[in-house]
Amino acid sequence: MKENLSSNWHKPILYALILVVGIILGNFTKGNFSFKDLGKSSATPIEEIMEIAKSKYVDSLPSDSLSIRLIEEYLAHLDPHSVYIPPADLVEVNEQLGTNYRGIGIEFQQDRDSIMVTYVIPEGPSQKAGLQIGDILLRADDSIQLSGKKWNADEIRKKIKGPESSSVKLEILRDGKKIVKQILRGSVPVSPIDAHYLINDTTGYIRIDKFADRTYEEFMQALDPMVQKGIKSLVIDLRGNGGGLLSEAVAIADELISGNKLIVYTEGLHAPRVDYSTKREGLFEEGKVFVLMDEGSASASEVLAGALQDWDRATIIGRTSFGKGLVQQQFRLSNGGALRLTTAKYYSPLGRNIQRSYANGKLAYEHDFYNRINLDAQGIPDSTQKGKAFKTPKGHIVYGGGGIYPDQWVPVNNIYLDSNYQKVWQENLINDFCLNWYLNNKKAYNALNSEEAFLKTYANYDWWTAFKKQSNPTQQALINKLDKKQAYIKATILANIARFKWYKQGYYKVYNSLDPGFQNMSFVIK
């Protein structure tokens, strides 16, 4: 009984604060309140309650702000995507919608207790300072230990990151020798387009990682040479693309849809309807379009796919998308943080909103998503997500609610459900093998000038035996249980090794060429 009372001491205060914040946010959404007003008043109701609680409550209060916890709780009851962004996280959150981030420009992995560089971003600060794949990071600025202890990835980033134009001294281990590198932190360029190449003479492929502030520009730079070469079909890979800027998705849709047509519209109780329509003659309005989607395709990805599907302009291939049909607007707060608040819903040209239901709360909303992933991994299409049916101009039936339902269903590789594979992944065996192989064969590997040359040289190599040889007896026993899945693991190994030289372009070009699921899709001409 005593334990129960101690765990619920804050509830009366919490309920009172929920009422206060509800009134404030209610006035805010009606346009009668601005967060700027918080600084004008000597004390808000929230501040008064907090001061009384701090000075009068029977026990000490937790060090974190109850008001912030309350706001987070309140927003979670509005919808799953309205969030409070603390000041410490705002820069990093905003960087996600850009094509540059501030840092030193490396990727790394932890091999036992060593932090090892696995990629150096071209034209980034670390490349300019001479860092290489395989370097082990020992210390930062003499006193900050990096290797020699288990860290999680976020902890390592915090130890290395710092203000732009500041410098960090890294002590590294390379080929058994300690070296010191002084690196000036700066802007690191990262393309929102992961890969673009010709699958065959008539089919182009473009993989979009996110809809950031230069996605449309880089999409056009990838598409134009393909059009000049006379492609008849275009594959747009949106798998795992969580969305981003609506304007970028609209601009890309405009290049693929002919005539004067609606692409998407947004509307909310306090946000009048806004239509986004085609404005110009597009670069690829006549050829076939195929869009690849999965459970991770969301928001702006669904705007693009929904417009193309509604106008009978594309064949959607894969699995049902995430189902996010809400539009957020970001408001700066006086404490340096931000409120990202849902202000409208978006609707496809036929009027369908693909937002999954969140009527049962955020926890049920998240559980629904994980349940869908589990069904997909079993090869079971989740037809319960189909909402209201709509008919396209050519009579094709599409659905609102629950995401974009594909025209052609492609089950996920069932290896993800295999507990043996999950253990292999958790122990990082594949990544460790790939990095060690690269470091031991770097000279011959770097002499290859293309992904095609790499595949020609190594596609028939016995990767399975080499992978097992690197492992200890316990790990080998685990790997032996995956013998029937070795084709998938070999494809993953080759793609990861290609990534060391050709980055994401190399990864997807190699992996797609070896993935049976990709090779069996309708756009691949044998």
Coordinates of C-alpha atoms in Angstrom, one line a residue:
M1 CA 0.0 0.0 0.0
K2 CA 2.8 2.4 0.9
E3 CA 4.5 1.6 -2.4
N4 CA 1.3 2.4 -4.3
L5 CA 0.9 5.8 -2.6
S6 CA 4.5 6.8 -3.4
S7 CA 4.2 6.0 -7.1
N8 CA 1.0 8.1 -7.5
W9 CA 1.8 11.2 -5.4
H10 CA 1.9 13.4 -8.5
K11 CA -1.5 12.5 -9.9
P12 CA -3.6 15.3 -8.3
I13 CA -1.0 17.9 -9.5
L14 CA -0.9 16.2 -12.9
Y15 CA -4.7 16.4 -13.4
A16 CA -4.8 20.0 -12.3
L17 CA -2.1 20.9 -14.7
I18 CA -3.7 19.0 -17.6
L19 CA -6.8 21.2 -17.1
V20 CA -4.7 24.4 -17.2
V21 CA -2.6 23.4 -20.2
G22 CA -5.8 22.2 -22.0
I23 CA -7.3 25.7 -21.6
I24 CA -4.1 27.3 -22.8
L25 CA -3.6 25.1 -25.8
G26 CA -7.3 25.4 -26.6
N27 CA -7.0 29.2 -26.8
F28 CA -3.7 28.8 -28.8
T29 CA -5.3 26.7 -31.5
K30 CA -8.2 29.2 -31.7
G31 CA -5.7 32.0 -32.4
N32 CA -6.3 33.7 -29.1
F33 CA -3.0 32.8 -27.6
S34 CA 0.7 33.0 -28.6
F35 CA 3.6 31.4 -26.8
K36 CA 5.2 34.8 -27.0
D37 CA 2.6 35.9 -24.4
L38 CA 4.2 33.6 -21.9
G39 CA 7.1 36.0 -21.5
K40 CA 4.8 39.1 -21.1
S41 CA 2.9 38.0 -18.0
S42 CA 4.6 37.9 -14.6
A43 CA 3.2 34.5 -13.9
T44 CA 1.0 32.0 -15.8
P45 CA -1.3 29.6 -14.0
I46 CA 1.1 26.8 -14.7
E47 CA 4.0 28.8 -13.1
E48 CA 1.8 29.7 -10.1
I49 CA 0.9 26.0 -9.5
M50 CA 4.5 24.9 -9.9
E51 CA 5.7 27.5 -7.4
I52 CA 3.1 26.5 -4.9
A53 CA 4.0 22.9 -5.3
K54 CA 7.7 23.5 -5.0
S55 CA 7.3 25.6 -1.8
K56 CA 4.4 23.7 -0.1
Y57 CA 4.4 20.0 -1.2
V58 CA 5.1 17.5 1.5
D59 CA 8.1 15.8 -0.3
S60 CA 10.8 17.0 -2.7
L61 CA 9.7 17.3 -6.3
P62 CA 11.6 15.6 -9.1
S63 CA 14.3 17.7 -10.8
D64 CA 12.8 17.5 -14.2
S65 CA 10.1 20.0 -15.0
L66 CA 6.6 18.8 -14.3
S67 CA 5.1 21.4 -16.6
I68 CA 7.1 19.9 -19.6
R69 CA 6.1 16.4 -18.6
L70 CA 2.5 17.6 -18.5
I71 CA 2.6 19.2 -21.9
E72 CA 4.1 16.0 -23.4
E73 CA 1.3 14.0 -21.8
Y74 CA -1.3 16.4 -23.1
L75 CA 0.0 16.4 -26.6
A76 CA 0.1 12.6 -26.6
H77 CA -3.7 12.7 -26.0
L78 CA -4.2 15.0 -29.0
D79 CA -2.6 12.8 -31.7
P80 CA 0.6 10.7 -32.1
H81 CA 2.5 13.3 -34.0
S82 CA 2.1 16.6 -32.1
V83 CA 5.3 16.8 -29.9
Y84 CA 7.3 19.2 -27.7
I85 CA 10.9 19.6 -28.8
P86 CA 13.3 20.5 -26.0
P87 CA 15.9 23.3 -26.7
A88 CA 18.7 20.8 -26.6
D89 CA 17.2 18.7 -29.3
L90 CA 15.9 21.4 -31.7
V91 CA 19.0 21.9 -33.8
E92 CA 19.4 18.1 -34.4
V93 CA 15.6 17.8 -35.2
N94 CA 15.7 20.7 -37.7
E95 CA 18.9 19.2 -39.3
Q96 CA 16.8 16.2 -40.3
L97 CA 15.0 18.3 -42.9
G98 CA 18.2 19.7 -44.3
T99 CA 20.9 18.3 -46.6
N100 CA 23.7 19.4 -44.4
Y101 CA 24.5 18.7 -40.7
R102 CA 27.1 20.1 -38.4
G103 CA 29.8 17.7 -37.3
I104 CA 33.0 16.0 -38.4
G105 CA 31.6 13.8 -41.1
I106 CA 32.2 10.2 -40.2
E107 CA 30.2 7.0 -39.6
F108 CA 31.4 4.5 -37.0
Q109 CA 30.6 1.2 -35.3
Q110 CA 31.6 -0.2 -32.0
D111 CA 33.7 -3.4 -32.4
R112 CA 33.8 -4.8 -28.8
D113 CA 35.2 -1.8 -26.9
S114 CA 36.7 0.0 -29.9
I115 CA 35.1 2.8 -31.9
M116 CA 36.0 2.2 -35.5
V117 CA 35.5 4.5 -38.5
T118 CA 33.4 2.8 -41.1
Y119 CA 32.9 5.6 -43.6
V120 CA 34.3 9.1 -44.1
I121 CA 31.9 11.5 -45.9
P122 CA 33.5 13.0 -49.1
E123 CA 34.3 16.7 -48.8
G124 CA 33.6 16.6 -45.0
P125 CA 35.9 17.8 -42.2
S126 CA 37.2 14.4 -41.4
Q127 CA 38.2 13.6 -45.0
K128 CA 40.0 17.0 -45.2
A129 CA 41.9 16.1 -42.0
G130 CA 42.9 12.6 -43.4
L131 CA 40.7 10.2 -41.4
Q132 CA 40.3 6.8 -43.0
I133 CA 38.0 3.7 -42.8
G134 CA 39.4 1.4 -40.1
D135 CA 40.8 4.2 -37.9
I136 CA 40.1 3.5 -34.2
L137 CA 39.1 6.5 -32.2
L138 CA 40.9 6.5 -28.9
R139 CA 40.4 9.9 -27.3
A140 CA 38.9 13.3 -28.0
D141 CA 40.7 16.5 -26.8
D142 CA 43.1 14.4 -24.7
S143 CA 40.7 13.8 -21.8
I144 CA 37.6 12.3 -23.4
Q145 CA 37.9 8.5 -23.6
L146 CA 36.2 6.9 -26.7
S147 CA 37.5 3.4 -27.1
G148 CA 38.1 1.1 -24.1
K149 CA 34.6 1.3 -22.8
K150 CA 31.1 0.3 -24.1
W151 CA 29.1 3.4 -25.2
N152 CA 25.9 3.7 -27.1
A153 CA 26.0 5.6 -30.4
D154 CA 24.4 8.8 -29.0
E155 CA 26.9 9.0 -26.2
I156 CA 29.8 8.8 -28.7
R157 CA 28.2 11.5 -30.9
K158 CA 27.9 13.8 -27.9
K159 CA 31.5 13.4 -27.1
I160 CA 32.6 14.3 -30.6
K161 CA 30.1 16.9 -31.6
G162 CA 30.5 20.6 -30.9
P163 CA 29.8 24.1 -32.3
E164 CA 30.4 24.7 -36.0
S165 CA 34.0 26.1 -36.7
S166 CA 35.2 24.7 -33.4
S167 CA 38.0 22.1 -33.5
V168 CA 38.4 18.7 -31.9
K169 CA 41.7 16.8 -31.4
L170 CA 41.3 13.1 -32.0
E171 CA 43.8 10.5 -31.0
I172 CA 43.5 7.5 -33.4
L173 CA 45.0 4.1 -33.8
R174 CA 46.0 3.2 -37.4
D175 CA 47.9 0.1 -38.3
G176 CA 49.2 -0.2 -34.7
K177 CA 50.4 3.4 -34.5
K178 CA 48.9 6.3 -32.6
I179 CA 48.2 9.4 -34.7
V180 CA 46.7 12.7 -33.7
K181 CA 44.3 14.6 -36.1
Q182 CA 43.0 18.1 -35.5
I183 CA 39.5 18.4 -37.1
L184 CA 37.6 21.6 -37.7
R185 CA 33.9 20.9 -37.2
G186 CA 31.8 22.2 -40.0
S187 CA 28.9 21.6 -42.5
V188 CA 28.7 18.0 -43.7
P189 CA 26.9 17.5 -47.1
V190 CA 24.5 14.5 -47.2
S191 CA 22.4 13.8 -50.3
P192 CA 18.7 13.1 -49.8
I193 CA 19.0 10.8 -52.9
D194 CA 20.6 7.5 -51.8
A195 CA 21.0 6.0 -55.3
H196 CA 20.2 6.6 -58.9
Y197 CA 21.2 4.4 -61.9
L198 CA 19.8 2.5 -64.9
I199 CA 18.5 -1.0 -64.0
N200 CA 18.6 -1.8 -67.7
D201 CA 18.6 0.2 -71.0
T202 CA 15.0 1.4 -70.6
T203 CA 14.4 1.5 -66.8
G204 CA 15.8 4.1 -64.4
Y205 CA 15.9 3.8 -60.6
I206 CA 16.0 6.6 -58.0
R207 CA 15.9 6.0 -54.3
I208 CA 14.8 8.9 -52.1
D209 CA 15.9 8.8 -48.5
K210 CA 13.9 11.8 -47.3
F211 CA 12.1 14.9 -48.6
A212 CA 14.6 17.6 -47.4
D213 CA 15.2 21.1 -48.7
R214 CA 17.1 20.0 -51.9
T215 CA 15.4 16.7 -52.7
Y216 CA 13.5 18.0 -55.7
E217 CA 16.7 19.6 -57.1
E218 CA 18.7 16.4 -56.7
F219 CA 15.8 14.3 -58.0
M220 CA 15.9 16.3 -61.2
Q221 CA 19.7 16.0 -61.5
A222 CA 19.3 12.2 -61.3
L223 CA 16.3 12.0 -63.6
D224 CA 17.3 14.3 -66.5
P225 CA 20.3 12.2 -67.7
M226 CA 18.0 9.1 -67.7
V227 CA 15.4 10.9 -69.8
Q228 CA 18.1 12.0 -72.2
K229 CA 19.1 8.3 -72.6
G230 CA 15.5 7.4 -73.5
I231 CA 14.2 5.5 -70.5
K232 CA 10.6 4.2 -70.8
S233 CA 10.1 3.3 -67.1
L234 CA 11.1 4.9 -63.8
V235 CA 11.3 3.2 -60.4
I236 CA 11.0 5.5 -57.4
D237 CA 12.1 3.7 -54.2
L238 CA 10.4 5.2 -51.1
R239 CA 11.0 2.2 -48.8
G240 CA 11.8 3.5 -45.4
N241 CA 11.3 7.1 -46.4
G242 CA 9.6 8.7 -43.3
G243 CA 8.7 11.9 -45.2
G244 CA 9.8 15.5 -44.7
L245 CA 8.8 18.6 -46.6
L246 CA 5.5 18.5 -48.4
S247 CA 6.7 21.1 -51.0
E248 CA 9.4 18.7 -52.2
A249 CA 7.0 15.8 -52.7
V250 CA 4.6 18.1 -54.6
A251 CA 7.4 19.4 -56.9
I252 CA 8.4 15.8 -57.8
A253 CA 4.8 14.8 -58.5
D254 CA 4.5 17.8 -60.8
E255 CA 7.3 16.3 -63.0
L256 CA 5.3 13.1 -63.4
I257 CA 1.7 14.1 -63.8
S258 CA 0.5 15.7 -67.0
G259 CA -2.1 18.5 -67.4
N260 CA -3.6 20.8 -64.7
K261 CA -4.3 18.3 -61.9
L262 CA -4.7 18.4 -58.1
I263 CA -1.7 16.8 -56.3
V264 CA -2.8 17.1 -52.7
Y265 CA -4.8 19.5 -50.5
T266 CA -4.6 20.3 -46.8
E267 CA -7.4 21.3 -44.5
G268 CA -8.0 21.7 -40.8
L269 CA -10.5 23.3 -38.4
H270 CA -8.4 26.4 -38.1
A271 CA -6.5 26.0 -41.4
P272 CA -8.5 26.8 -44.6
R273 CA -8.2 24.4 -47.5
V274 CA -5.0 24.8 -49.5
D275 CA -4.8 23.1 -53.0
Y276 CA -1.4 22.0 -54.5
S277 CA -1.7 21.4 -58.2
T278 CA 0.5 20.8 -61.2
K279 CA 2.0 24.1 -62.5
R280 CA 4.3 23.1 -65.4
E281 CA 5.1 20.6 -68.1
G282 CA 6.9 17.7 -66.4
L283 CA 10.1 16.0 -67.3
F284 CA 8.6 12.5 -67.3
E285 CA 4.9 12.6 -67.9
E286 CA 4.5 9.7 -70.4
G287 CA 6.6 6.7 -69.3
K288 CA 5.6 4.1 -66.8
V289 CA 6.2 4.8 -63.1
F290 CA 6.6 2.2 -60.3
V291 CA 6.8 3.3 -56.7
L292 CA 8.3 0.9 -54.0
M293 CA 6.9 1.3 -50.5
D294 CA 6.9 -0.4 -47.2
E295 CA 5.8 0.1 -43.6
G296 CA 8.4 2.8 -43.1
S297 CA 7.1 5.0 -46.0
A298 CA 5.2 7.9 -44.4
S299 CA 3.9 11.4 -44.7
A300 CA 5.4 13.2 -47.8
S301 CA 6.1 9.7 -49.3
E302 CA 2.4 8.9 -49.1
V303 CA 1.5 12.3 -50.6
L304 CA 3.6 11.5 -53.7
A305 CA 2.5 7.9 -54.0
G306 CA -1.2 8.8 -53.3
A307 CA -1.2 11.5 -56.1
L308 CA 0.4 9.1 -58.6
Q309 CA -2.0 6.3 -57.6
D310 CA -5.1 8.5 -57.7
W311 CA -4.3 9.6 -61.3
D312 CA -3.5 6.1 -62.5
R313 CA 0.0 7.3 -63.0
A314 CA 2.0 4.7 -61.1
T315 CA 1.9 1.1 -59.9
I316 CA 2.5 0.9 -56.2
I317 CA 4.6 -2.1 -55.3
G318 CA 5.5 -3.5 -51.8
R319 CA 3.5 -3.3 -48.6
T320 CA 1.1 -0.9 -47.0
S321 CA 2.7 2.3 -46.0
F322 CA 2.8 3.8 -42.5
G323 CA -0.4 5.8 -42.6
K324 CA 0.4 9.4 -41.6
G325 CA -2.0 11.9 -43.0
L326 CA -1.5 14.8 -40.6
V327 CA 0.3 18.1 -41.2
Q328 CA 2.5 19.6 -38.4
Q329 CA 3.4 23.2 -38.0
Q330 CA 6.4 24.2 -35.9
F331 CA 6.1 27.0 -33.4
R332 CA 9.2 28.4 -31.6
L333 CA 8.9 28.7 -27.8
S334 CA 10.4 31.3 -25.5
N335 CA 12.6 28.7 -23.8
G336 CA 14.3 27.9 -27.0
G337 CA 12.4 24.8 -27.7
A338 CA 9.5 24.3 -30.2
L339 CA 6.0 22.9 -30.4
R340 CA 5.3 20.8 -33.5
L341 CA 1.5 20.8 -33.6
T342 CA -0.9 19.1 -36.0
T343 CA -2.8 21.9 -37.7
A344 CA -4.3 20.2 -40.7
K345 CA -4.9 16.9 -42.5
Y346 CA -3.8 16.2 -46.1
Y347 CA -6.0 14.6 -48.7
S348 CA -5.1 12.9 -52.0
P349 CA -6.7 14.1 -55.2
L350 CA -9.7 11.7 -54.7
G351 CA -10.2 13.1 -51.2
R352 CA -8.8 10.2 -49.2
N353 CA -6.9 10.8 -46.0
I354 CA -4.6 7.9 -45.3
Q355 CA -4.0 8.5 -41.5
R356 CA -4.3 5.4 -39.4
S357 CA -6.8 5.7 -36.6
Y358 CA -5.4 6.9 -33.2
A359 CA -8.8 6.8 -31.5
N360 CA -7.5 4.3 -28.9
G361 CA -4.5 6.4 -27.9
K362 CA -0.8 6.6 -28.7
L363 CA 0.1 3.2 -27.2
A364 CA -2.5 1.3 -29.3
Y365 CA -1.4 3.3 -32.3
E366 CA 2.2 2.1 -31.9
H367 CA 1.1 -1.4 -31.1
D368 CA -0.9 -1.5 -34.4
F369 CA 2.2 -0.6 -36.3
Y370 CA 4.3 -3.3 -34.8
N371 CA 1.5 -5.8 -35.3
R372 CA 1.5 -4.9 -39.0
I373 CA 5.2 -5.4 -39.3
N374 CA 4.8 -8.9 -37.7
L375 CA 2.1 -9.8 -40.2
D376 CA 4.1 -8.5 -43.1
A377 CA 7.1 -10.6 -42.1
Q378 CA 4.8 -13.6 -42.1
G379 CA 3.7 -12.7 -45.7
I380 CA 0.2 -11.8 -44.5
P381 CA -1.3 -8.6 -46.1
D382 CA -3.1 -6.6 -43.4
S383 CA -6.4 -6.0 -45.1
T384 CA -7.9 -4.6 -41.9
Q385 CA -6.1 -1.3 -42.7
K386 CA -8.3 -0.8 -45.8
G387 CA -10.6 2.1 -45.1
K388 CA -13.2 3.8 -47.5
A389 CA -12.9 2.7 -51.1
F390 CA -12.4 5.3 -53.9
K391 CA -12.4 4.8 -57.6
T392 CA -9.7 6.3 -59.9
P393 CA -10.5 7.8 -63.4
K394 CA -9.7 4.4 -64.9
G395 CA -11.9 2.5 -62.5
H396 CA -9.1 1.3 -60.2
I397 CA -10.1 0.9 -56.5
V398 CA -7.9 2.6 -53.9
Y399 CA -8.4 3.0 -50.2
G400 CA -8.3 5.8 -47.6
G401 CA -7.2 5.3 -44.0
G402 CA -4.4 3.0 -42.9
G403 CA -1.8 4.1 -45.4
I404 CA -1.3 3.6 -49.1
Y405 CA -2.3 0.0 -50.0
P406 CA -0.1 -1.4 -52.8
D407 CA -1.3 -2.5 -56.2
Q408 CA 1.2 -5.4 -56.1
W409 CA 2.0 -7.0 -52.8
V410 CA 5.6 -8.0 -52.1
P411 CA 6.1 -9.9 -48.7
V412 CA 9.1 -8.9 -46.6
N413 CA 11.9 -11.4 -46.4
N414 CA 11.0 -13.8 -43.6
I415 CA 14.6 -13.9 -42.3
Y416 CA 13.7 -11.0 -40.0
L417 CA 11.5 -13.3 -38.0
D418 CA 14.3 -15.9 -37.5
S419 CA 15.6 -15.7 -34.0
N420 CA 19.0 -17.0 -35.2
Y421 CA 19.3 -14.1 -37.6
Q422 CA 18.3 -11.7 -34.9
K423 CA 21.1 -12.9 -32.7
V424 CA 23.6 -12.6 -35.6
W425 CA 22.4 -9.0 -36.1
Q426 CA 22.6 -8.2 -32.4
E427 CA 26.1 -9.5 -32.2
N428 CA 27.1 -7.4 -35.2
L429 CA 28.6 -10.4 -36.9
I430 CA 27.9 -9.3 -40.5
N431 CA 29.2 -5.7 -40.1
D432 CA 32.3 -6.9 -38.3
F433 CA 33.1 -9.4 -41.0
C434 CA 32.6 -6.9 -43.8
L435 CA 34.9 -4.3 -42.1
N436 CA 37.6 -6.9 -41.4
W437 CA 37.4 -8.2 -45.0
Y438 CA 37.7 -4.7 -46.4
L439 CA 40.7 -3.8 -44.3
N440 CA 42.5 -7.1 -45.2
N441 CA 41.7 -6.7 -49.0
K442 CA 41.8 -2.9 -49.3
K443 CA 44.4 -2.6 -52.0
A444 CA 42.8 -5.1 -54.5
Y445 CA 39.3 -3.8 -53.7
N446 CA 40.1 -0.1 -54.2
A447 CA 41.6 -0.9 -57.6
L448 CA 38.1 -1.7 -58.9
N449 CA 36.5 1.2 -60.7
S450 CA 32.8 0.4 -60.6
E451 CA 30.1 -1.7 -58.8
E452 CA 29.8 -3.8 -61.9
A453 CA 33.5 -4.6 -61.8
F454 CA 33.2 -5.4 -58.1
L455 CA 30.3 -7.8 -58.7
K456 CA 32.1 -9.5 -61.6
T457 CA 35.1 -10.1 -59.4
Y458 CA 33.4 -11.1 -56.2
A459 CA 29.9 -12.3 -56.9
N460 CA 30.9 -15.9 -57.1
Y461 CA 33.3 -15.8 -54.1
D462 CA 32.4 -18.2 -51.3
W463 CA 31.3 -15.6 -48.8
W464 CA 29.4 -18.1 -46.8
T465 CA 32.4 -20.1 -45.9
A466 CA 34.5 -17.0 -45.3
F467 CA 31.8 -15.6 -43.0
K468 CA 31.7 -18.8 -40.9
K469 CA 35.5 -19.0 -40.7
Q470 CA 35.8 -15.6 -39.0
S471 CA 33.3 -16.7 -36.3
N472 CA 34.0 -18.6 -33.1
P473 CA 32.5 -22.1 -32.6
T474 CA 29.4 -20.8 -30.8
Q475 CA 28.7 -18.2 -33.6
Q476 CA 29.3 -20.8 -36.3
A477 CA 26.7 -23.0 -34.8
L478 CA 24.3 -20.1 -34.9
I479 CA 25.2 -19.3 -38.5
N480 CA 24.8 -22.9 -39.6
K481 CA 21.1 -22.7 -38.7
L482 CA 20.8 -20.0 -41.3
D483 CA 22.1 -22.1 -44.2
K484 CA 18.9 -21.9 -46.1
K485 CA 19.0 -18.1 -45.9
Q486 CA 22.6 -17.8 -47.1
A487 CA 21.7 -16.1 -50.4
Y488 CA 20.2 -13.1 -48.4
I489 CA 23.2 -12.9 -46.1
K490 CA 25.6 -13.1 -49.0
A491 CA 23.7 -10.2 -50.7
T492 CA 23.9 -8.2 -47.5
I493 CA 27.7 -8.8 -47.2
L494 CA 28.4 -7.8 -50.8
A495 CA 26.2 -4.7 -50.5
N496 CA 27.9 -3.6 -47.2
I497 CA 31.4 -4.0 -48.7
A498 CA 30.4 -2.1 -51.8
R499 CA 29.2 0.7 -49.5
F500 CA 32.8 1.3 -48.2
K501 CA 33.8 2.7 -51.6
W502 CA 30.6 3.8 -53.3
Y503 CA 28.5 4.6 -50.2
K504 CA 24.7 4.3 -50.4
Q505 CA 24.8 4.3 -54.2
G506 CA 27.0 1.2 -54.2
Y507 CA 25.0 -0.5 -51.4
Y508 CA 21.6 -0.3 -53.3
K509 CA 23.0 -0.9 -56.7
V510 CA 24.7 -4.1 -55.5
Y511 CA 22.0 -5.3 -53.2
N512 CA 19.1 -4.7 -55.7
S513 CA 21.1 -6.7 -58.3
L514 CA 21.3 -9.7 -55.9
D515 CA 17.9 -9.5 -54.1
P516 CA 15.5 -12.1 -55.6
G517 CA 12.5 -10.1 -54.4
F518 CA 13.7 -7.0 -56.3
Q519 CA 14.7 -9.0 -59.4
N520 CA 11.3 -10.6 -59.6
M521 CA 9.4 -7.3 -59.6
S522 CA 7.4 -6.5 -62.8
F523 CA 9.6 -3.6 -64.0
V524 CA 12.8 -5.8 -64.2
I525 CA 13.4 -7.0 -67.8
K526 CA 15.3 -10.3 -67.9

